[in-house]
Rosetta silent file (secondary structure, phi, psi, omega in degrees, C-alpha in Angstrom):
SEQUENCE: MLVQAIFSLLAFTPTSLQYPYPMRKRAFSNGPVITDNFPDPAFIEIGGSYTAFSTTSGGLNIPTATSPDFNTWTYTGVDALTNIPSWSSGNTWAPDVIQLADGSFVMYFCATVSSNASFHCVGTATSSQVGSGYTASDIEFACPLSQGGAIDPAGFQDSDGSLYVVYKIDGNSLGGGGTCGNGNGEYSTPIILQAVEADGVTPTGDPVQILDRDSADGPLIEAPSLILVDGTYFLFFSSNCFNGPDYDTSYATASSITGPYTKASSPLLVTGGDNGTLNSPGGATVGPDGSQMVFHSDSVSDNPDVRQMWTAGLTISGTTVSIS
SCORE:     score description
SCORE:     0.000 S_00000001
   1 L     0.000  131.529  177.531   15.640   -4.841   -1.742 S_00000001
   2 L   -71.037  148.185  174.119   12.892   -5.204    0.803 S_00000001
   3 L   -66.301  135.264  175.821    9.368   -4.576   -0.323 S_00000001
   4 L  -101.322  119.814 -179.880    8.204   -1.185    0.758 S_00000001
   5 E   -79.715  132.325  176.051    4.586   -1.240    1.750 S_00000001
   6 L   -95.069 -168.647 -179.618    2.569    1.735    0.521 S_00000001
   7 L  -154.417  169.554 -166.476   -0.646    2.669    1.866 S_00000001
   8 L   -93.891  133.758  174.621   -4.126    3.630    1.085 S_00000001
   9 L  -123.430  173.408  173.662   -5.634    7.140    0.463 S_00000001
  10 L  -145.078  177.350 -165.196   -8.807    8.314   -1.131 S_00000001
  11 L   -24.909  130.764  171.131  -10.237   11.270   -3.034 S_00000001
  12 L  -158.703  165.264 -171.289   -8.830   14.749   -3.340 S_00000001
  13 L  -114.881  159.260 -170.629   -8.766   17.783   -5.564 S_00000001
  14 L   -73.628    8.107  176.804   -5.928   19.749   -7.155 S_00000001
  15 L   -81.082   -9.031  175.262   -6.369   22.833   -5.013 S_00000001
  16 L   -74.793  125.045  178.487   -4.125   21.242   -2.358 S_00000001
  17 L  -115.506  -96.208 -178.076   -0.629   22.662   -2.758 S_00000001
  18 L  -127.436  145.066  179.300    1.850   22.789    0.140 S_00000001
  19 L  -136.149   98.016 -172.429    1.412   22.712    3.884 S_00000001
  20 L   -78.613  120.876  172.593    4.721   23.259    5.743 S_00000001
  21 L  -134.897  111.604 -162.164    5.125   21.476    9.059 S_00000001
  22 L   -73.031  -27.187 -173.213    8.815   21.247    9.944 S_00000001
  23 L   -80.924  141.102 -179.050    9.081   18.316   12.361 S_00000001
  24 L   -74.754  -35.041 -179.680    9.544   14.814   10.924 S_00000001
  25 L  -134.960  130.930  175.408    7.714   13.098   13.774 S_00000001
  26 L  -157.858  170.904 -174.367    5.124   14.498   16.135 S_00000001
  27 L   -57.292  -62.220  174.877    1.900   13.468   17.800 S_00000001
  28 E  -132.495  151.686  170.960   -0.418   14.942   15.164 S_00000001
  29 L   -61.048  155.893 -179.145    0.177   17.198   12.213 S_00000001
  30 L   -76.763   73.317 -171.628   -0.744   20.814   12.883 S_00000001
  31 L    85.843 -177.177 -179.116   -4.130   20.311   11.302 S_00000001
  32 L   -66.952  141.820  176.738   -4.649   18.455    8.025 S_00000001
  33 L   -87.240  -16.889  169.451   -1.666   18.248    5.677 S_00000001
  34 E  -131.012  117.207 -172.032   -4.068   18.048    2.715 S_00000001
  35 L   -87.853  -15.291  176.426   -7.171   20.173    3.213 S_00000001
  36 L   -86.591  179.286 -176.411   -9.136   18.905    0.225 S_00000001
  37 L   -66.441  116.063 -177.913  -10.872   15.550   -0.011 S_00000001
  38 L  -149.493   63.976 -173.369   -8.210   12.842    0.396 S_00000001
  39 L   -75.944  162.023  175.350   -9.762    9.884    2.233 S_00000001
  40 L    47.176   57.244 -173.271   -8.170    6.576    3.232 S_00000001
  41 L   -67.603  149.145  172.524   -4.615    7.725    2.584 S_00000001
  42 E  -131.773  152.450  179.378   -1.726    5.395    1.705 S_00000001
  43 E  -147.589  160.647  174.478    1.951    6.226    1.406 S_00000001
  44 E  -141.741  143.409  176.708    5.318    4.754    0.484 S_00000001
  45 E  -108.015  124.424  177.233    8.844    5.976    1.201 S_00000001
  46 E  -130.043  117.747  177.472   11.461    5.533   -1.524 S_00000001
  47 L    60.080   32.548  178.457   14.937    7.000   -1.085 S_00000001
  48 L    85.936   -2.558  177.016   13.839    9.352    1.674 S_00000001
  49 E  -111.953  152.218 -174.610   10.926   10.802   -0.314 S_00000001
  50 E  -115.222  141.399  171.677    7.256   10.014    0.212 S_00000001
  51 E  -125.767  132.679  178.962    4.437    9.426   -2.252 S_00000001
  52 E  -114.783  152.658 -176.376    0.803    9.269   -1.157 S_00000001
  53 E  -131.385  152.284 -174.141   -2.161    7.863   -3.055 S_00000001
  54 L  -138.325  160.185  168.697   -5.881    8.480   -2.848 S_00000001
  55 L   -60.642  161.655 -178.669   -9.251    7.201   -3.982 S_00000001
  56 L   -50.073  134.890 -179.414  -10.653    8.706   -7.155 S_00000001
  57 E  -168.761  152.186  175.145  -11.108   12.483   -6.922 S_00000001
  58 L    58.578   29.634  179.529  -10.843   15.609   -9.025 S_00000001
  59 L    81.168    4.158  179.541  -11.329   13.655  -12.251 S_00000001
  60 E  -107.663  144.152  176.811   -8.369   11.349  -11.511 S_00000001
  61 L   -68.166  -50.350  178.546   -8.588    7.619  -10.894 S_00000001
  62 L  -133.584   93.644  176.071   -5.778    7.616   -8.327 S_00000001
  63 L   -65.688  157.654 -179.533   -4.574   11.099   -7.268 S_00000001
  64 E  -135.822  158.752  173.578   -1.104   11.449   -5.776 S_00000001
  65 E  -142.759  157.903 -179.692    0.864   13.751   -3.507 S_00000001
  66 E  -131.082  158.337  178.698    4.543   13.902   -2.588 S_00000001
  67 E  -151.040  140.934  175.455    6.603   14.970    0.407 S_00000001
  68 L   -86.053  -10.829 -170.384   10.327   15.291    1.152 S_00000001
  69 L  -146.138    6.779 -178.707    9.854   14.854    4.905 S_00000001
  70 L    78.226   -2.833 -175.170    6.392   13.322    5.606 S_00000001
  71 L  -118.066  -38.583  178.057    5.149   16.713    6.786 S_00000001
  72 L   -99.570  112.891 -173.523    5.081   19.087    3.806 S_00000001
  73 L  -113.326  139.006 -179.978    2.834   17.584    1.127 S_00000001
  74 E  -124.168  124.096  175.027    2.354   18.738   -2.476 S_00000001
  75 E   -70.082  132.186 -174.096   -0.487   17.625   -4.707 S_00000001
  76 L   -91.995  -25.473 -173.005    0.961   16.514   -8.054 S_00000001
  77 L    75.539    5.343 -178.763   -2.078   16.557  -10.337 S_00000001
  78 L   -94.375  134.094  173.638   -0.812   13.246  -11.753 S_00000001
  79 L   -89.393  113.025 -177.565   -3.165   10.286  -12.171 S_00000001
  80 L   -69.268  -25.514 -177.265   -1.181    7.225  -11.096 S_00000001
  81 E  -124.104  100.831 -173.564   -3.661    4.862  -12.771 S_00000001
  82 L   -91.364  -12.617  176.916   -4.669    6.012  -16.233 S_00000001
  83 L  -122.936  145.226  177.969   -6.512    2.880  -17.369 S_00000001
  84 L  -100.673  137.862 -179.629   -9.403    1.040  -15.754 S_00000001
  85 L   -63.450  156.104 -175.058   -9.480   -2.780  -15.971 S_00000001
  86 L   -64.061  -22.975 -178.649  -11.989   -4.364  -18.332 S_00000001
  87 L   -82.089   -4.934 -171.645  -13.952   -5.887  -15.439 S_00000001
  88 E  -120.511  153.751  172.894  -14.620   -2.470  -13.883 S_00000001
  89 E  -102.801    7.450  177.343  -16.648    0.654  -14.592 S_00000001
  90 E   110.391 -144.309 -179.287  -14.316    2.799  -12.463 S_00000001
  91 E    56.478   56.044 -175.727  -14.925    4.365   -9.046 S_00000001
  92 E   -76.212  131.736 -178.367  -11.477    3.351   -7.808 S_00000001
  93 E  -123.031  158.801  160.368  -10.961    3.281   -4.055 S_00000001
  94 E    45.953   60.488  177.047   -8.256    2.732   -1.465 S_00000001
  95 E   -73.419  155.814  174.075   -5.015    2.218   -3.406 S_00000001
  96 E  -148.909  146.917 -174.086   -1.894    0.794   -1.805 S_00000001
  97 E  -131.779  141.147  170.578    1.565    0.292   -3.333 S_00000001
  98 E  -125.757  157.518  172.456    4.543   -1.956   -2.675 S_00000001
  99 E  -106.181  131.007  179.285    7.976   -2.089   -4.265 S_00000001
 100 L   -84.544  171.117 -177.958    9.221   -5.491   -5.426 S_00000001
 101 L   -62.074  -27.355 -179.740   12.769   -6.824   -5.202 S_00000001
 102 L   -84.828    3.152  178.212   13.423   -5.914   -8.850 S_00000001
 103 L    92.857   -9.172  178.565   12.594   -2.262   -8.157 S_00000001
 104 L   -81.610  172.577 -173.760    9.196   -2.258   -9.870 S_00000001
 105 E  -125.635  144.732  174.464    5.942   -1.335   -8.147 S_00000001
 106 E  -119.729  130.563  173.711    2.591   -3.028   -7.634 S_00000001
 107 E  -106.343  133.281  170.013   -0.572   -1.088   -6.848 S_00000001
 108 E  -105.898  141.199 -179.940   -3.547   -2.711   -5.171 S_00000001
 109 E  -155.623  171.259  170.527   -6.900   -0.963   -5.458 S_00000001
 110 E  -126.433  153.273 -175.917  -10.606   -1.714   -5.581 S_00000001
 111 E  -150.867  156.351  179.999  -13.082   -0.648   -8.235 S_00000001
 112 E   -63.093  140.193  177.499  -16.749   -1.027   -9.114 S_00000001
 113 E   -80.848  132.783 -176.635  -17.698   -4.201  -10.963 S_00000001
 114 L   -58.623  -35.438 -174.841  -19.140   -3.510  -14.421 S_00000001
 115 L   -77.625  -16.335 -177.749  -21.910   -6.066  -13.981 S_00000001
 116 E  -160.434  105.591 -174.898  -23.180   -4.605  -10.694 S_00000001
 117 E   -67.250   -7.206  178.455  -22.368   -1.105   -9.460 S_00000001
 118 E   -76.647  -16.177 -172.487  -23.242   -2.133   -5.894 S_00000001
 119 E  -120.592  146.915  170.634  -20.050   -4.148   -5.580 S_00000001
 120 E  -111.895  154.331  170.175  -16.315   -3.516   -5.698 S_00000001
 121 E  -131.343  162.119 -179.014  -13.543   -6.016   -6.313 S_00000001
 122 E   -89.748  133.900  176.821   -9.791   -5.826   -5.720 S_00000001
 123 E  -126.260  175.373  178.778   -7.474   -5.326   -8.686 S_00000001
 124 E  -131.480  157.422  175.386   -3.764   -4.868   -9.322 S_00000001
 125 E  -148.666  154.383 -177.208   -1.623   -2.619  -11.498 S_00000001
 126 E  -129.490  153.571  179.521    2.117   -2.433  -12.154 S_00000001
 127 E  -156.173  157.206  174.795    4.615    0.303  -12.978 S_00000001
 128 L   -89.227   -6.613 -179.929    8.350    0.896  -13.231 S_00000001
 129 L  -132.281  153.218 -168.147    8.013    4.157  -11.281 S_00000001
 130 L   -72.243  -38.946 -167.965    6.390    4.855   -7.958 S_00000001
 131 L  -101.711   -0.546 -176.642    4.065    7.767   -8.673 S_00000001
 132 L  -163.099  175.844  172.457    2.676    7.195  -12.161 S_00000001
 133 L    75.636   21.543 -179.817    2.412    4.914  -15.162 S_00000001
 134 E   -77.553  133.649  176.874    0.473    2.064  -13.551 S_00000001
 135 E  -110.596  121.246 -176.024   -1.168   -0.390  -15.941 S_00000001
 136 E   -78.037  142.558  174.119   -4.129   -2.277  -14.515 S_00000001
 137 L   -79.408  146.154  176.549   -4.512   -6.020  -14.958 S_00000001
 138 L   -88.332   10.310  175.703   -7.726   -7.301  -16.531 S_00000001
 139 L  -110.197  124.137  178.012   -7.758  -10.165  -14.021 S_00000001
 140 L   -65.130  143.728  175.685   -9.419   -9.500  -10.661 S_00000001
 141 L   -83.440  -43.512  178.538   -7.263  -10.215   -7.631 S_00000001
 142 E  -148.010  125.199 -174.105  -10.189  -10.849   -5.253 S_00000001
 143 L  -149.091   63.007 -179.059  -13.843  -10.751   -6.259 S_00000001
 144 L   -81.750   73.202 -172.042  -16.147  -12.675   -3.862 S_00000001
 145 H   -60.267  -34.062 -179.257  -19.390  -11.199   -5.191 S_00000001
 146 H   -65.881  -18.636  179.136  -21.630  -13.638   -3.318 S_00000001
 147 H  -102.926    0.183  178.486  -20.174  -12.235   -0.082 S_00000001
 148 L   112.143    3.574 -177.932  -20.439   -8.573   -1.117 S_00000001
 149 L    86.423 -168.851 -176.641  -17.213   -8.078   -3.055 S_00000001
 150 E  -143.564  141.804 -179.105  -13.869   -6.907   -1.676 S_00000001
 151 E  -141.032  174.615  169.018  -12.352   -3.511   -0.848 S_00000001
 152 E    58.206   53.771  178.712   -9.453   -1.793    0.942 S_00000001
 153 E   -77.055  151.479  175.458   -6.433   -3.886   -0.116 S_00000001
 154 E  -150.548  136.754 -179.229   -2.991   -3.323    1.398 S_00000001
 155 E   -85.817  157.800  179.609    0.329   -5.038    0.750 S_00000001
 156 E  -153.193  138.955  172.161    2.693   -6.488    3.353 S_00000001
 157 E  -114.534  124.893  179.546    6.145   -8.114    3.363 S_00000001
 158 L   -79.233  172.416 -175.690    6.978  -10.501    6.192 S_00000001
 159 L   -64.285  -23.812  178.485   10.403  -10.829    7.794 S_00000001
 160 L   -91.350    6.424  179.731   11.274  -13.800    5.559 S_00000001
 161 L    91.557   -7.531  179.136   10.447  -11.842    2.407 S_00000001
 162 L   -64.276  144.279 -178.157    7.065  -13.482    1.847 S_00000001
 163 E  -107.689  144.643 -179.928    4.434  -11.190    0.349 S_00000001
 164 E  -141.815  161.779  170.212    0.809  -10.865    1.408 S_00000001
 165 E  -130.606  133.105  171.547   -2.253   -8.735    0.739 S_00000001
 166 E  -107.309  146.320  177.726   -4.920   -7.947    3.320 S_00000001
 167 E  -156.842  169.199  179.639   -8.381   -6.760    2.310 S_00000001
 168 E  -104.800  132.696  165.287  -11.957   -6.529    3.550 S_00000001
 169 E   -78.876  122.913 -167.336  -14.845   -8.658    2.331 S_00000001
 170 L   -88.650   60.260 -175.031  -17.500   -5.986    1.895 S_00000001
 171 H   -58.425  -32.471 -178.489  -20.435   -7.854    3.399 S_00000001
 172 H   -67.154  -14.886  177.203  -22.339   -4.705    4.313 S_00000001
 173 H   -72.704   -9.998  176.875  -22.709   -3.914    0.592 S_00000001
 174 H   -71.372  -13.514  169.254  -25.253   -6.750    0.422 S_00000001
 175 L    81.208   52.096  178.272  -27.695   -4.254    1.892 S_00000001
 176 L   -74.524  -13.216  179.319  -29.064   -5.688    5.106 S_00000001
 177 E   101.876  164.653  179.663  -30.356   -2.260    6.100 S_00000001
 178 L    77.860 -159.788 -175.193  -29.568    0.216    8.843 S_00000001
 179 H   -58.529  125.216 -179.727  -26.218    1.878    9.432 S_00000001
 180 H    50.240   31.209  175.842  -23.852    1.334    6.488 S_00000001
 181 H    74.685    5.645 -176.172  -26.216   -1.363    5.204 S_00000001
 182 E  -147.236   37.985 -174.992  -25.479   -3.704    8.102 S_00000001
 183 L   -61.537  -27.766  179.326  -26.993   -2.106   11.172 S_00000001
 184 L   -93.172    4.150  178.637  -28.318   -5.408   12.465 S_00000001
 185 L    68.970   24.924 -176.320  -25.003   -7.187   11.935 S_00000001
 186 L   -64.613  -35.100 -173.472  -26.539   -9.637    9.486 S_00000001
 187 L  -111.424  145.261  175.378  -23.445   -9.854    7.299 S_00000001
 188 L   -77.416  145.760  176.242  -19.838  -10.630    8.081 S_00000001
 189 L  -130.685   58.873 -171.093  -17.176   -8.074    7.084 S_00000001
 190 L   -72.017  155.482  168.585  -13.967  -10.027    7.700 S_00000001
 191 E   -90.910  130.836 -174.654  -10.393   -8.997    7.043 S_00000001
 192 E  -113.075  140.850  174.439   -8.724  -11.521    4.731 S_00000001
 193 E  -110.727  124.663  179.501   -5.030  -12.424    4.385 S_00000001
 194 E  -124.851  119.437  173.670   -3.887  -13.679    0.975 S_00000001
 195 E   -71.727  146.725  178.306   -0.342  -14.873    0.281 S_00000001
 196 E  -132.314  159.211  177.838    1.061  -13.888   -3.126 S_00000001
 197 L   -73.788  178.429 -174.887    3.988  -14.957   -5.247 S_00000001
 198 L   -63.128  -17.349  177.767    7.134  -12.854   -5.713 S_00000001
 199 L   -78.577   -8.063  177.293    5.424  -10.902   -8.510 S_00000001
 200 L    78.364   -5.595 -174.015    3.043   -9.429   -5.933 S_00000001
 201 L  -123.971  -12.604 -176.429   -0.046  -10.136   -8.039 S_00000001
 202 L  -100.975  112.276  178.936   -0.465  -13.916   -8.210 S_00000001
 203 E   -63.050  145.576  175.552   -2.339  -15.416   -5.231 S_00000001
 204 L  -134.631  129.548 -175.815   -0.875  -18.574   -3.746 S_00000001
 205 L    77.594  177.948 -177.594   -2.785  -20.814   -1.365 S_00000001
 206 L   -84.879  148.707  173.350   -6.215  -20.152    0.057 S_00000001
 207 L   -65.952  147.414 -176.937   -7.289  -16.828    1.567 S_00000001
 208 E  -122.923  128.238  174.347   -7.365  -16.820    5.373 S_00000001
 209 E   -77.306  127.593 -178.154   -9.782  -14.864    7.560 S_00000001
 210 E  -116.944  -11.513  179.160   -7.818  -13.134   10.321 S_00000001
 211 E  -163.292  152.492  174.082  -10.359  -10.760   11.926 S_00000001
 212 L  -146.511  169.900 -179.971  -14.073   -9.924   11.888 S_00000001
 213 L   -71.303  154.692  165.940  -16.458   -7.456   13.430 S_00000001
 214 L  -132.364 -175.353 -172.221  -18.062   -7.892   16.820 S_00000001
 215 H   -60.138  -32.322 -179.370  -20.783   -5.910   18.551 S_00000001
 216 H   -70.590  -18.186 -177.466  -18.390   -3.157   19.639 S_00000001
 217 H   -88.640   -1.238 -176.910  -17.407   -2.550   16.005 S_00000001
 218 L    69.310 -141.932 -172.367  -20.897   -1.642   14.847 S_00000001
 219 L   -76.789  -12.760 -171.886  -21.811   -2.705   11.305 S_00000001
 220 L  -167.273  164.110  159.020  -18.302   -3.371    9.996 S_00000001
 221 E  -125.156  153.365 -176.267  -14.547   -3.344   10.156 S_00000001
 222 E  -163.612 -174.948  174.611  -12.477   -2.197    7.174 S_00000001
 223 E    54.684   55.065  179.902   -9.313   -0.416    5.965 S_00000001
 224 E   -71.485  146.854  173.592   -6.715   -2.964    7.158 S_00000001
 225 E  -143.793  118.861 -171.212   -3.029   -2.029    7.402 S_00000001
 226 E  -112.034  131.475  175.154   -0.600   -4.749    8.535 S_00000001
 227 E  -136.606  166.836  176.156    2.910   -4.300    9.967 S_00000001
 228 E  -127.993  122.649  179.588    5.424   -6.373   11.959 S_00000001
 229 E  -133.301  119.743  175.816    7.377   -4.818   14.848 S_00000001
 230 L    51.600   43.837  175.077    9.669   -6.790   17.175 S_00000001
 231 L    83.479   -0.507  178.978    7.972  -10.098   16.448 S_00000001
 232 E  -113.097  132.609  175.567    4.409   -8.834   16.879 S_00000001
 233 E   -88.229  130.164  177.878    1.959   -8.372   14.014 S_00000001
 234 E  -114.426  119.184  178.191   -0.163   -5.223   14.258 S_00000001
 235 E  -108.550  104.082  176.756   -3.347   -5.117   12.187 S_00000001
 236 E   -83.635  146.493 -178.900   -4.774   -1.593   12.090 S_00000001
 237 E  -159.667  163.395  172.881   -8.398   -1.194   11.007 S_00000001
 238 E  -108.104  153.014  177.352  -11.414    1.104   11.162 S_00000001
 239 E  -135.831  168.078 -174.471  -14.785    0.191   12.624 S_00000001
 240 L    69.623 -172.464 -171.238  -18.326    1.570   12.618 S_00000001
 241 L   -94.661  135.095 -173.406  -19.730    3.589    9.697 S_00000001
 242 L   -60.159  -24.720 -174.293  -17.533    6.099    7.850 S_00000001
 243 L   -99.045   19.941  178.640  -20.267    8.752    7.740 S_00000001
 244 L  -133.353  168.605 -173.932  -20.907    8.915   11.483 S_00000001
 245 L   -70.757  -13.851 -178.897  -19.101   10.088   14.622 S_00000001
 246 L   -84.619   -7.707  179.217  -18.324    6.550   15.819 S_00000001
 247 L   -61.306  134.189 -171.916  -15.953    5.828   12.924 S_00000001
 248 E  -146.671 -178.413  172.399  -12.533    5.203   14.409 S_00000001
 249 E  -126.331  127.505  179.342   -9.111    3.632   14.020 S_00000001
 250 E  -133.695 -169.390  179.060   -8.115    0.682   16.148 S_00000001
 251 E  -157.511  161.694  175.567   -5.711   -2.244   16.009 S_00000001
 252 E  -136.551  155.533 -175.768   -5.281   -5.900   16.912 S_00000001
 253 E  -128.265  155.351  178.583   -2.130   -7.897   17.617 S_00000001
 254 E  -155.446  156.717  175.782   -0.885  -11.449   17.094 S_00000001
 255 L   -91.890  -10.775  177.044    2.311  -13.471   17.381 S_00000001
 256 L  -126.811  146.250 -176.612    1.559  -15.255   14.088 S_00000001
 257 L   -62.720  -29.460 -179.807    0.560  -13.630   10.817 S_00000001
 258 L   -89.365    0.687  177.571   -2.539  -15.807   10.581 S_00000001
 259 L    94.559 -169.788    9.313   -3.569  -15.017   14.150 S_00000001
 260 L   -74.452  145.986  178.889   -5.378  -15.293   16.375 S_00000001
 261 L   -97.432  136.731  177.906   -5.508  -11.493   16.629 S_00000001
 262 E  -108.350  122.356 -178.947   -6.486   -9.784   19.874 S_00000001
 263 E   -72.631  144.027  175.200   -8.183   -6.416   19.560 S_00000001
 264 L   -61.993  155.742 -176.041   -6.924   -3.517   21.648 S_00000001
 265 L   -71.366  -20.032  178.685   -9.127   -2.545   24.574 S_00000001
 266 L  -150.973  155.319 -179.579   -9.860    0.877   23.087 S_00000001
 267 L   -65.495  158.272  176.894   -9.470    2.616   19.709 S_00000001
 268 L   -82.659  -39.168 -179.460   -6.354    4.571   18.821 S_00000001
 269 E  -128.181  132.514  178.035   -8.213    7.436   17.107 S_00000001
 270 L  -140.148  161.989  173.383  -11.745    8.644   17.868 S_00000001
 271 L   -56.607  134.829 -177.722  -13.912   11.672   17.192 S_00000001
 272 L    94.755   -6.451  177.776  -12.865   14.479   19.529 S_00000001
 273 H   -68.848  169.091 -176.264   -9.225   13.426   19.582 S_00000001
 274 H    52.118   55.116  177.662   -6.365   15.927   19.276 S_00000001
 275 H    59.800   37.520  173.783   -8.156   18.447   21.494 S_00000001
 276 H    85.102    7.056 -175.331  -11.455   18.000   19.721 S_00000001
 277 L   -89.928  -12.666 -176.897  -10.213   18.558   16.173 S_00000001
 278 L   -91.995  135.957  176.772  -10.739   15.029   14.810 S_00000001
 279 L  -126.358  115.138  177.963  -14.008   13.987   13.184 S_00000001
 280 L    51.560   54.920 -176.125  -14.558   10.314   12.286 S_00000001
 281 L   -73.591  124.853 -177.968  -10.815    9.573   11.967 S_00000001
 282 E  -165.092 -165.445 -179.613  -10.162    6.437    9.937 S_00000001
 283 E    60.700   36.142 -171.920   -8.804    4.840    6.797 S_00000001
 284 E   -77.816  150.332  168.938   -5.340    4.788    8.347 S_00000001
 285 E  -127.391  134.066 -178.121   -2.125    3.446    6.837 S_00000001
 286 E  -114.978  135.020  179.850    0.894    2.778    9.036 S_00000001
 287 L   -65.636  161.032 -172.735    4.478    2.688    7.767 S_00000001
 288 L   -56.835  -32.662 -177.941    6.481   -0.557    7.961 S_00000001
 289 L   -91.278    0.447  175.901    8.425    0.368   11.106 S_00000001
 290 L    78.852   11.731 -176.909    5.328    1.529   12.977 S_00000001
 291 L  -100.976  -14.657 -175.588    6.500    5.102   13.566 S_00000001
 292 E  -130.222  142.091 -179.193    4.435    6.979   10.955 S_00000001
 293 E  -141.613  141.977  167.228    0.745    6.991   10.164 S_00000001
 294 E  -117.896  149.912  178.616   -1.559    8.775    7.746 S_00000001
 295 E  -159.080  170.468  176.353   -5.325    8.873    8.155 S_00000001
 296 E  -112.749  154.759  175.364   -8.320   10.952    7.206 S_00000001
 297 E  -139.756  137.010  179.385  -10.604   13.110    9.320 S_00000001
 298 E   -60.842  140.294  177.962  -13.821   14.795    8.195 S_00000001
 299 E   -69.749  -30.000  177.859  -13.456   18.534    7.684 S_00000001
 300 E  -130.652  141.516 -177.523  -16.877   19.021    9.277 S_00000001
 301 L   -53.519  131.286  176.185  -18.464   16.740   11.851 S_00000001
 302 L    61.911   23.985  177.455  -20.511   13.912   10.299 S_00000001
 303 E  -126.291   97.322 -176.953  -19.800   15.132    6.752 S_00000001
 304 E   -80.994    7.377 -179.324  -17.654   12.650    4.786 S_00000001
 305 E   -65.032  -30.705  175.876  -17.760   14.759    1.610 S_00000001
 306 E  -127.364  102.927  177.391  -14.372   16.228    2.538 S_00000001
 307 E  -108.697  110.883 -171.295  -12.095   13.801    4.354 S_00000001
 308 E   -91.369  149.438  179.738   -8.746   15.482    4.883 S_00000001
 309 E   -86.255  131.306  174.156   -5.382   13.775    5.263 S_00000001
 310 E  -118.908  161.948  171.291   -3.548   14.018    8.578 S_00000001
 311 E  -124.030  159.486  177.436   -0.239   12.552    9.741 S_00000001
 312 E  -154.278  153.802  171.052    0.837   11.307   13.155 S_00000001
 313 E   -95.695  143.699 -179.975    3.808    9.749   14.905 S_00000001
 314 E  -119.918  151.299  169.572    3.356    6.424   16.696 S_00000001
 315 E  -124.176  131.321  178.686    5.181    4.680   19.512 S_00000001
 316 E  -114.914  126.334  177.712    4.926    0.904   19.922 S_00000001
 317 E  -130.444  109.543 -175.162    5.771   -0.745   23.234 S_00000001
 318 L    64.952 -116.988  177.947    5.141   -4.478   23.401 S_00000001
 319 L  -109.069   17.538 -177.219    1.617   -4.889   22.065 S_00000001
 320 E  -111.633  132.467  177.198    0.535   -1.309   22.798 S_00000001
 321 E  -111.256  136.054  176.846    0.372    1.499   20.233 S_00000001
 322 E  -138.939  155.507  173.843    0.171    5.156   21.247 S_00000001
 323 E   -75.744  129.291 -173.952    0.291    8.526   19.535 S_00000001
 324 L  -117.456    0.000    0.000    3.721   10.003   20.217 S_00000001
């Protein structure tokens, strides 16, 4: 069985019930499919059904939602991760899930470090079922505290079956000042690629930097989501600060998984998109075949307190991605 890459969501509350949108693929959902706070969404498809995961919200470590068709989403009220690892004080962000060849599931997430609430590190958890019952490991997966910690992990399976995790080194958490703590660009915020063994949780080899911010990205890049389509690797990411109008979703492409990656000439999602309805759209996760995407958009301009989940259809032609 091929690994199914899940994807990352964040915070939402149990008042979200159902939002019927009948088409399986379309340019954008008819407004948000989850109207409560559900930032940085991730999803996985198993047997034709979808499960989405979010950052901590509504008293749950990792909230979940389900859909039979990618369009009608139902909040479950189930906490997928009921225990916090011993190295963390909680505040779980940006989960992502893959399915292993044996049918079990691995969740990647980040959480605050007990010794310093300014930093997050990446952890792992495992379960025999997709939407619940995850048990967190007490061993950090990635924890480069001297560089600012690590956030926004996402799993990936290459065409040869090899497994990888991408994540962001959270350099802006070192507090250089200005926008998102890195307004002057003092700190690097690279996207890292880490190969893992068949268990999905054991790193193998050294981590490899595959992308970093430049002046056009503002203080940071983050929220990586990696896919492979027709021999081209697509690395989706967000840039600029999440709490401002410049936050966006873009992508870079490469012919090799380790790069070099070339950034697209313009972002895929920006504030004002979809006839002016999108506000700071980011935290996107793209399905393995490149046709489906989830992302969040602020409910009110420049207010990240409620980041709602949207869906969109994508078309990939060569190295170009477009909303379809």
